[in-house]
Amino acid sequence: MKLNIQNETSRLRSVILGTAESIGAMPSINEAYDPKSILHIKAGTYPKESDMHKEMEAVAKVFEKYDVTVYRPEVIKDYNQIFSRDIAFVIEDKLIKANILPDREREYEAIHQVIEAIGEDNVIILPEECHVEGGDVMPWNDFIFIGTYSGDDYSDYITARTNMDAVIAIQELFPHKTVKAFELRKSNIDPKENALHLDCCFQPIGKDKAILHKNGFLIEREYEWLLNFFGKENVFEITKDEMYSMNSNIFSISEEVIISEKNFTRLNNWLRENGFIVEEVPYAEIAKQEGLLRCSTLPLIRE
């Protein structure tokens, strides 16, 4: 398999979609990885496996409609394998294994058939000190955008997933690209004040547009850089509540076609007004785990 990912929006040909089969019992508060999951565990509203399975299969049907080859992880009994973007990501023709939380190592092992088809020469394993997850990494043509957190209290945050060691390593791997890092706002307790990954507060769409949430960025000038890069007239600004609902975490099949959550009314209307075809799916239950459509997909090949 020859990988090819240059950006977030070129026509998708091949993708790994996570699975909600056999995700196991609801985690305890101590086992949860993010404040949104903790909130729903406490409230008794944590999503059911059957509901999440239906949501993921709705996405699989959209991929089938657009003739996208879909790979699924091998199902591990009683194990959450929904968020395939966390475990690896592709830049150009290389798959980079994410140095994720140790508890989740088995998720990567469950896509071994894809890894074998790619070939070990095209798989990069970063040094142990490089912490990175795919939700923080966005190839965008000549750029690679990366969400990070470099505070001295990095180790205090379960929500800090990508460090500066990883940013430097990716720049060294792709010296011909401009790597642009963005400091993200982190909170272990308040999901409305936490950008778990870069795609929780930003995503490029189409050829020259983007979705942005200002408060997700810790440094205002970094947010301003993105605003100027895309142009205010091309940016859809989401509110704190829309960020909480994961409005920036949609997924592009092409420059014209976007998969979006059916309840994102304001966003979906704006997308259609700007010429996009919007394939609406139910994904509100999966969103309770602070992840949505981009988080549960790992693109392998785009044209």
XYZ file of C-alpha atoms in Angstrom, residues 136 147-155 157 159-164 182-186 218:
23
model
C -2.886 17.349 17.145
C -1.214 21.434 18.613
C 0.979 21.249 21.705
C 1.414 22.285 25.314
C 4.831 23.311 26.623
C 4.041 24.458 30.168
C 6.168 23.248 33.079
C 3.027 21.537 34.402
C 2.651 19.383 31.248
C 2.798 16.166 33.269
C -2.522 17.304 32.551
C -5.278 16.315 28.464
C -1.764 17.354 27.341
C -1.051 14.842 24.566
C 1.631 16.342 22.299
C 4.878 17.883 23.538
C 7.549 20.055 21.938
C 0.050 26.144 18.493
C -0.189 26.176 22.282
C -3.582 24.798 23.348
C -5.646 25.563 26.437
C -5.760 22.565 28.794
C -3.543 29.700 24.798
